[in-house]
Amino acid sequence: MQGSTAKPPVKGAATPANVPEPVEFLGLTFEPRKPRDAARLIASRALGSEKYWYVVTPNVDHMVRLQRETDLRSLYESADLVLNDSRILELLARLEGIDLPASPGADIVHNLFERHVDPEEPVVVIGCTASEITALKARFGLSDVRWHDPPMGLRHKPDAVKAAADFMARNPARFHFLCVGSPQQEMVAEAAKALGTVQGVGLCCGASIDFLTGRTKRAPSWMRRFGLEWLHRLTSEPQRLSKRYLIDGPTIVGIWLKDRKRRKNGSRSG
């Protein structure tokens, strides 16, 4: 069992000597962190924190949606930590001289369970299936997973969003993993913050637990290294993801060019 490798909570994680400055890109303020550093940061902030806060991990799909549905932008602006989940965004940022390393949610969640979550502490999961919860407990030796499974169509069911937030309030934990897809998980995260009675950190992490439990097979390491994880997912689930990657995805280039022009005009006027 791999649960024996899970580490107890960090007892006062050290702050790195050279802490990277937040960067503004495509209208959001990102914290430029790699997965292991991001997990360490999340764990250190969650240590003994009574105030709830939440993390979002936008990728290309999220950024395109935010351009089309601007009312959703507040979900990301209200977040306490914004991490880049996309190699494509990393590349576009690099073309502007901005260092914005990709920090995939799946890697962050894996690092948290592997290095920072105590197998005996309570962990909240919003979303996933019963079999995934069983597999997650077995893999990391978790003894106290508190699971809430919201209904389908969560985005259009405000009562169900509130019920998920209420579940988080009734189940205090350092870590709340929100796995109901975007923008539903960000809606739950913000609703939990609005309650004012939730503790710990809410991590919007999409299909991360699907990957950890083997429900969805992740791209080989070489594909991830070259930024081709999207291609692996497309070929694995073409019916579900073809519109996202082949039609909506390329829109990010136009969004980036428009934002780049705005930046240049702003620097000239300044």
Short mmCIF file of C-alpha atoms in Angstrom, two decimals:
data_model
loop_
_atom_site.label_atom_id
_atom_site.label_comp_id
_atom_site.label_asym_id
_atom_site.label_seq_id
_atom_site.Cartn_x
_atom_site.Cartn_y
_atom_site.Cartn_z
CA MET A 1 0.00 0.00 0.00
CA GLN A 2 1.29 3.42 -0.94
CA GLY A 3 -0.40 5.00 2.04
CA SER A 4 2.69 4.33 4.13
CA THR A 5 4.53 6.99 2.13
CA ALA A 6 2.14 9.77 3.12
CA LYS A 7 3.77 12.30 5.38
CA PRO A 8 2.34 14.03 8.45
CA PRO A 9 1.51 17.73 8.20
CA VAL A 10 4.38 20.13 7.82
CA LYS A 11 5.17 21.58 11.26
CA GLY A 12 5.95 25.11 10.11
CA ALA A 13 7.03 25.01 6.50
CA ALA A 14 9.98 27.26 5.74
CA THR A 15 9.44 30.18 3.41
CA PRO A 16 11.76 30.03 0.36
CA ALA A 17 14.48 32.65 0.34
CA ASN A 18 13.55 33.88 -3.13
CA VAL A 19 9.76 34.10 -3.14
CA PRO A 20 8.52 34.81 -6.69
CA GLU A 21 6.45 37.94 -7.15
CA PRO A 22 2.84 37.55 -8.37
CA VAL A 23 2.42 38.24 -12.09
CA GLU A 24 -0.52 39.71 -13.98
CA PHE A 25 -1.46 37.81 -17.15
CA LEU A 26 -4.65 37.86 -19.21
CA GLY A 27 -6.40 39.87 -16.54
CA LEU A 28 -5.66 37.59 -13.57
CA THR A 29 -2.95 37.81 -10.94
CA PHE A 30 -1.08 34.50 -10.83
CA GLU A 31 1.33 33.12 -8.26
CA PRO A 32 4.18 31.66 -10.37
CA ARG A 33 4.84 28.33 -8.66
CA LYS A 34 5.83 24.84 -9.74
CA PRO A 35 3.72 21.95 -8.38
CA ARG A 36 5.85 20.92 -5.41
CA ASP A 37 6.37 24.53 -4.33
CA ALA A 38 2.66 25.25 -4.82
CA ALA A 39 1.71 22.28 -2.64
CA ARG A 40 4.18 23.42 0.03
CA LEU A 41 2.72 26.92 -0.07
CA ILE A 42 -0.86 25.64 0.23
CA ALA A 43 0.04 23.32 3.10
CA SER A 44 1.93 26.02 4.99
CA ARG A 45 -0.94 28.50 4.66
CA ALA A 46 -3.45 25.83 5.73
CA LEU A 47 -1.43 25.00 8.83
CA GLY A 48 -3.43 26.21 11.81
CA SER A 49 -5.45 28.64 9.69
CA GLU A 50 -8.94 29.29 11.02
CA LYS A 51 -9.85 31.57 8.13
CA TYR A 52 -11.10 29.82 4.99
CA TRP A 53 -9.48 30.63 1.67
CA TYR A 54 -9.51 29.02 -1.76
CA VAL A 55 -7.28 28.18 -4.69
CA VAL A 56 -8.15 28.23 -8.40
CA THR A 57 -6.10 26.66 -11.19
CA PRO A 58 -7.20 28.21 -14.50
CA ASN A 59 -6.24 26.60 -17.79
CA VAL A 60 -6.94 27.60 -21.41
CA ASP A 61 -10.55 26.39 -21.20
CA HIS A 62 -11.15 28.55 -18.13
CA MET A 63 -9.56 31.65 -19.67
CA VAL A 64 -11.63 31.36 -22.85
CA ARG A 65 -14.79 30.96 -20.78
CA LEU A 66 -13.94 34.05 -18.74
CA GLN A 67 -13.79 36.12 -21.93
CA ARG A 68 -17.23 34.91 -22.99
CA GLU A 69 -18.89 34.88 -19.59
CA THR A 70 -17.44 37.85 -17.79
CA ASP A 71 -19.79 37.39 -14.83
CA LEU A 72 -17.67 34.38 -13.82
CA ARG A 73 -14.50 36.45 -13.47
CA SER A 74 -15.34 37.38 -9.87
CA LEU A 75 -14.98 33.70 -8.91
CA TYR A 76 -11.30 33.92 -9.83
CA GLU A 77 -10.76 37.46 -8.56
CA SER A 78 -12.13 36.41 -5.16
CA ALA A 79 -9.69 33.50 -4.96
CA ASP A 80 -6.79 33.82 -2.53
CA LEU A 81 -4.34 31.94 -4.73
CA VAL A 82 -4.33 31.63 -8.54
CA LEU A 83 -2.05 29.01 -10.10
CA ASN A 84 -1.46 28.32 -13.79
CA ASP A 85 -2.71 24.88 -14.86
CA SER A 86 -1.63 25.12 -18.50
CA ARG A 87 1.55 24.61 -20.53
CA ILE A 88 -0.04 26.70 -23.28
CA LEU A 89 -0.47 29.65 -20.92
CA GLU A 90 3.10 29.13 -19.76
CA LEU A 91 4.31 29.37 -23.37
CA LEU A 92 2.24 32.46 -24.19
CA ALA A 93 3.48 34.17 -21.04
CA ARG A 94 7.08 33.30 -21.92
CA LEU A 95 6.64 34.99 -25.30
CA GLU A 96 6.03 38.19 -23.33
CA GLY A 97 9.00 37.60 -21.06
CA ILE A 98 6.79 36.52 -18.16
CA ASP A 99 7.83 33.54 -16.06
CA LEU A 100 4.59 31.65 -15.36
CA PRO A 101 5.39 27.96 -14.85
CA ALA A 102 2.62 25.44 -15.34
CA SER A 103 1.46 23.90 -12.10
CA PRO A 104 -1.12 21.25 -13.06
CA GLY A 105 -3.77 20.64 -10.44
CA ALA A 106 -3.20 16.89 -10.65
CA ASP A 107 0.46 17.36 -9.68
CA ILE A 108 -0.40 19.73 -6.83
CA VAL A 109 -3.01 17.34 -5.42
CA HIS A 110 -0.61 14.40 -5.70
CA ASN A 111 2.07 16.36 -3.84
CA LEU A 112 -0.39 17.33 -1.12
CA PHE A 113 -1.50 13.75 -0.47
CA GLU A 114 2.01 12.37 -0.78
CA ARG A 115 3.83 14.93 1.37
CA HIS A 116 1.47 17.03 3.46
CA VAL A 117 -1.81 15.26 4.30
CA ASP A 118 -1.77 13.24 7.50
CA PRO A 119 -3.56 9.91 6.82
CA GLU A 120 -5.44 10.33 10.11
CA GLU A 121 -6.71 13.87 9.56
CA PRO A 122 -10.15 14.64 8.09
CA VAL A 123 -10.20 15.42 4.38
CA VAL A 124 -13.25 16.76 2.54
CA VAL A 125 -13.97 15.81 -1.08
CA ILE A 126 -16.77 17.48 -3.04
CA GLY A 127 -17.54 15.42 -6.14
CA CYS A 128 -16.04 12.13 -7.45
CA THR A 129 -17.67 8.70 -7.18
CA ALA A 130 -17.88 6.22 -4.31
CA SER A 131 -15.36 3.95 -6.05
CA GLU A 132 -12.91 6.83 -6.43
CA ILE A 133 -13.19 7.68 -2.75
CA THR A 134 -12.47 4.04 -1.90
CA ALA A 135 -9.46 4.03 -4.23
CA LEU A 136 -8.17 7.33 -2.85
CA LYS A 137 -8.37 6.05 0.73
CA ALA A 138 -6.56 2.86 -0.24
CA ARG A 139 -3.78 4.59 -2.16
CA PHE A 140 -2.85 7.05 0.58
CA GLY A 141 -4.04 5.17 3.66
CA LEU A 142 -6.62 7.82 4.49
CA SER A 143 -8.92 7.02 7.40
CA ASP A 144 -11.28 10.02 7.47
CA VAL A 145 -12.50 11.15 4.04
CA ARG A 146 -15.72 13.14 4.22
CA TRP A 147 -17.46 12.95 0.87
CA HIS A 148 -20.29 14.98 -0.61
CA ASP A 149 -21.66 14.15 -4.06
CA PRO A 150 -23.62 17.10 -5.53
CA PRO A 151 -26.25 16.55 -8.24
CA MET A 152 -25.65 16.97 -11.95
CA GLY A 153 -26.28 20.45 -13.31
CA LEU A 154 -24.78 22.02 -10.21
CA ARG A 155 -24.05 25.29 -11.98
CA HIS A 156 -27.76 26.01 -12.35
CA LYS A 157 -28.80 24.79 -8.90
CA PRO A 158 -27.95 27.46 -6.31
CA ASP A 159 -29.47 25.40 -3.51
CA ALA A 160 -27.13 22.53 -4.37
CA VAL A 161 -24.14 24.90 -4.45
CA LYS A 162 -25.08 26.14 -0.99
CA ALA A 163 -25.58 22.56 0.23
CA ALA A 164 -22.01 21.74 -0.82
CA ALA A 165 -20.71 24.82 0.99
CA ASP A 166 -22.77 23.91 4.07
CA PHE A 167 -21.23 20.43 4.02
CA MET A 168 -17.78 22.02 4.13
CA ALA A 169 -18.85 24.15 7.10
CA ARG A 170 -20.15 21.09 8.97
CA ASN A 171 -16.94 19.17 8.33
CA PRO A 172 -13.92 21.20 9.46
CA ALA A 173 -10.73 20.16 7.68
CA ARG A 174 -7.44 21.65 6.55
CA PHE A 175 -8.07 20.50 2.99
CA HIS A 176 -11.29 20.59 0.95
CA PHE A 177 -10.84 19.12 -2.56
CA LEU A 178 -13.47 20.51 -4.93
CA CYS A 179 -13.77 18.16 -7.90
CA VAL A 180 -16.96 19.09 -9.74
CA GLY A 181 -15.51 20.81 -12.80
CA SER A 182 -15.42 24.46 -13.74
CA PRO A 183 -17.12 26.81 -13.05
CA GLN A 184 -19.11 24.70 -10.56
CA GLN A 185 -16.18 24.11 -8.21
CA GLU A 186 -15.27 27.80 -8.15
CA MET A 187 -18.92 28.61 -7.37
CA VAL A 188 -18.83 26.22 -4.41
CA ALA A 189 -15.49 27.67 -3.27
CA GLU A 190 -16.84 31.22 -3.33
CA ALA A 191 -20.09 30.18 -1.61
CA ALA A 192 -18.06 28.56 1.17
CA LYS A 193 -16.09 31.77 1.60
CA ALA A 194 -19.31 33.79 1.78
CA LEU A 195 -20.60 31.61 4.64
CA GLY A 196 -17.79 32.79 6.90
CA THR A 197 -17.90 29.58 8.95
CA VAL A 198 -15.74 27.26 6.84
CA GLN A 199 -12.15 26.54 7.87
CA GLY A 200 -9.14 25.37 5.88
CA VAL A 201 -8.42 25.67 2.18
CA GLY A 202 -10.72 24.90 -0.73
CA LEU A 203 -8.74 23.62 -3.71
CA CYS A 204 -10.54 23.71 -7.07
CA CYS A 205 -8.90 20.74 -8.73
CA GLY A 206 -11.22 19.33 -11.43
CA ALA A 207 -10.31 15.81 -12.50
CA SER A 208 -7.19 15.57 -10.32
CA ILE A 209 -8.56 12.75 -8.17
CA ASP A 210 -9.74 10.96 -11.34
CA PHE A 211 -6.08 10.78 -12.34
CA LEU A 212 -4.83 9.79 -8.89
CA THR A 213 -7.29 6.92 -8.60
CA GLY A 214 -6.85 5.65 -12.14
CA ARG A 215 -10.37 6.44 -13.31
CA THR A 216 -8.81 8.60 -16.04
CA LYS A 217 -5.41 7.69 -17.44
CA ARG A 218 -2.96 10.55 -17.46
CA ALA A 219 -0.62 11.34 -20.35
CA PRO A 220 2.83 9.73 -20.30
CA SER A 221 5.49 11.84 -18.62
CA TRP A 222 7.20 12.69 -21.92
CA MET A 223 3.95 14.16 -23.30
CA ARG A 224 3.44 16.21 -20.14
CA ARG A 225 7.04 17.42 -20.35
CA PHE A 226 6.49 18.72 -23.91
CA GLY A 227 3.11 20.29 -23.13
CA LEU A 228 1.12 17.65 -25.00
CA GLU A 229 -1.16 16.45 -22.22
CA TRP A 230 -4.08 18.11 -24.03
CA LEU A 231 -3.42 15.87 -27.07
CA HIS A 232 -3.49 12.75 -24.91
CA ARG A 233 -6.79 13.80 -23.35
CA LEU A 234 -8.25 14.66 -26.76
CA THR A 235 -7.41 11.25 -28.22
CA SER A 236 -8.66 9.52 -25.06
CA GLU A 237 -12.02 11.34 -24.97
CA PRO A 238 -12.59 12.79 -28.47
CA GLN A 239 -16.37 13.14 -28.22
CA ARG A 240 -16.26 15.06 -24.97
CA LEU A 241 -13.16 17.17 -25.56
CA SER A 242 -12.93 17.84 -29.31
CA LYS A 243 -14.92 21.09 -29.11
CA ARG A 244 -12.88 22.27 -26.13
CA TYR A 245 -9.48 21.65 -27.69
CA LEU A 246 -10.08 22.08 -31.44
CA ILE A 247 -12.66 24.88 -31.55
CA ASP A 248 -12.62 26.77 -28.26
CA GLY A 249 -8.95 26.24 -27.39
CA PRO A 250 -7.36 28.13 -30.32
CA THR A 251 -9.39 31.19 -29.28
CA ILE A 252 -6.81 31.75 -26.54
CA VAL A 253 -4.33 33.03 -29.13
CA GLY A 254 -6.66 35.87 -30.11
CA ILE A 255 -7.34 36.64 -26.45
CA TRP A 256 -3.60 36.74 -25.79
CA LEU A 257 -2.88 39.00 -28.79
CA LYS A 258 -5.59 41.42 -27.68
CA ASP A 259 -4.23 41.47 -24.14
CA ARG A 260 -0.68 41.92 -25.43
CA LYS A 261 -1.78 44.94 -27.46
CA ARG A 262 -3.50 46.36 -24.38
CA ARG A 263 -0.31 45.94 -22.37
CA LYS A 264 1.80 47.68 -25.02
CA ASN A 265 -0.62 50.58 -25.31
CA GLY A 266 -0.69 50.88 -21.54
CA SER A 267 3.09 51.00 -21.30
CA ARG A 268 3.27 53.71 -23.98
CA SER A 269 0.67 55.89 -22.27
CA GLY A 270 2.52 55.43 -18.98
#
